C-alpha positions as semicolon CSV with decimal commas, in nm:
position;residue;x (nm);y (nm);z (nm)
1;M;-0,956;-5,064;14,782
2;N;-0,759;-5,008;15,100
3;K;-0,729;-4,662;15,244
4;V;-0,386;-4,653;15,404
5;A;-0,244;-4,394;15,642
6;I;0,119;-4,378;15,753
7;A;0,229;-4,220;16,082
8;F;0,586;-4,098;16,034
9;F;0,770;-4,029;16,361
10;T;1,069;-3,796;16,380
11;K;1,292;-3,656;16,650
12;D;1,580;-3,454;16,514
13;K;1,824;-3,670;16,307
14;T;1,723;-3,468;16,001
15;E;1,948;-3,654;15,756
16;L;1,785;-3,985;15,854
17;S;1,440;-3,831;15,821
18;K;1,518;-3,697;15,473
19;R;1,625;-4,043;15,355
20;T;1,344;-4,227;15,526
21;I;1,062;-4,003;15,403
22;E;1,148;-4,046;15,033
23;P;0,983;-4,389;14,979
24;L;0,676;-4,263;15,165
25;L;0,618;-3,975;14,921
26;D;0,471;-4,198;14,650
27;G;0,119;-4,056;14,688
28;Q;-0,041;-4,396;14,745
29;H;-0,149;-4,323;15,102
30;A;-0,214;-4,048;15,353
31;L;0,105;-3,936;15,526
32;F;0,101;-3,786;15,876
33;W;0,418;-3,642;16,031
34;F;0,458;-3,657;16,411
35;D;0,760;-3,466;16,535
36;G;0,919;-3,458;16,877
37;S;1,232;-3,268;16,775
38;D;1,422;-3,041;17,012
39;T;1,640;-2,866;16,753
40;P;1,524;-2,590;16,518
41;A;1,641;-2,794;16,217
42;G;1,438;-3,094;16,326
43;Q;1,134;-2,882;16,404
44;A;1,142;-2,711;16,062
45;L;1,209;-3,017;15,847
46;S;0,848;-3,110;15,777
47;L;0,795;-2,769;15,615
48;N;0,990;-2,908;15,318
49;Y;0,702;-3,150;15,253
50;P;0,388;-2,946;15,181
51;H;0,179;-3,243;15,063
52;L;0,155;-3,409;15,403
53;T;-0,196;-3,506;15,506
54;G;-0,121;-3,385;15,858
55;H;0,166;-3,244;16,063
56;Y;0,187;-3,253;16,440
57;A;0,473;-3,083;16,626
58;N;0,598;-3,102;16,982
59;V;0,488;-3,464;17,028
60;R;0,610;-3,559;17,375
61;G;0,570;-3,832;17,637
62;G;0,780;-4,114;17,498
63;P;0,716;-4,370;17,226
64;D;0,398;-4,523;17,370
65;A;0,235;-4,184;17,418
66;A;0,344;-4,075;17,069
67;V;0,187;-4,383;16,908
68;A;-0,137;-4,339;17,103
69;Y;-0,146;-3,971;17,006
70;A;-0,076;-4,049;16,640
71;L;-0,347;-4,314;16,617
72;T;-0,595;-4,081;16,784
73;Q;-0,517;-3,796;16,544
74;I;-0,532;-4,017;16,235
75;L;-0,865;-4,166;16,338
76;R;-0,999;-3,814;16,410
77;H;-0,899;-3,709;16,061
78;G;-1,227;-3,849;15,935
79;A;-1,113;-4,078;15,655
80;D;-1,211;-4,440;15,690
81;Y;-0,862;-4,588;15,685
82;T;-0,846;-4,966;15,664
83;H;-0,475;-4,981;15,750
84;I;-0,243;-4,758;15,953
85;G;0,132;-4,804;15,935
86;I;0,391;-4,668;16,174
87;V;0,734;-4,568;16,045
88;E;1,011;-4,414;16,253
89;N;1,273;-4,192;16,096
90;D;1,545;-4,453;16,144
91;V;1,367;-4,717;15,931
92;L;1,455;-4,716;15,562
93;L;1,195;-4,881;15,341
94;H;1,275;-5,019;14,997
95;A;1,150;-4,805;14,707
96;D;0,877;-5,058;14,618
97;W;0,771;-5,123;14,978
98;F;0,404;-5,047;14,915
99;G;0,355;-5,293;14,630
100;P;0,424;-5,612;14,828
C-alpha cells in the first residue's frame, strides 16, 4: 500500500484555501500545511483544521524555497512515504481525485 503525503501551500486568499482543502480532507493521506500568509486571516486559517499531520507557518523565500522546505519537513517526519503530492491553494481537485 502506498503511503501518500500532500504538501498544501497557502498564502492568504483564504476563500480559495477553504475550497481547495476540502477534497484533501478525505483521510486517505498525510496532509501538511505550509503557509506563507501575510494577513492575520491567512495565518490563522489552518487552525480550523486540527487533523493536519503537520503545520508550518511563515514559509518564505519564494516557490522554489517553499517546495524544498516542504519536502525536507515531510521527509523528516519519519513516515516512509512512497508518494508526495504538492497542491497550491489555487488548484481545485475533483472530489474523487485520489481514486484515479
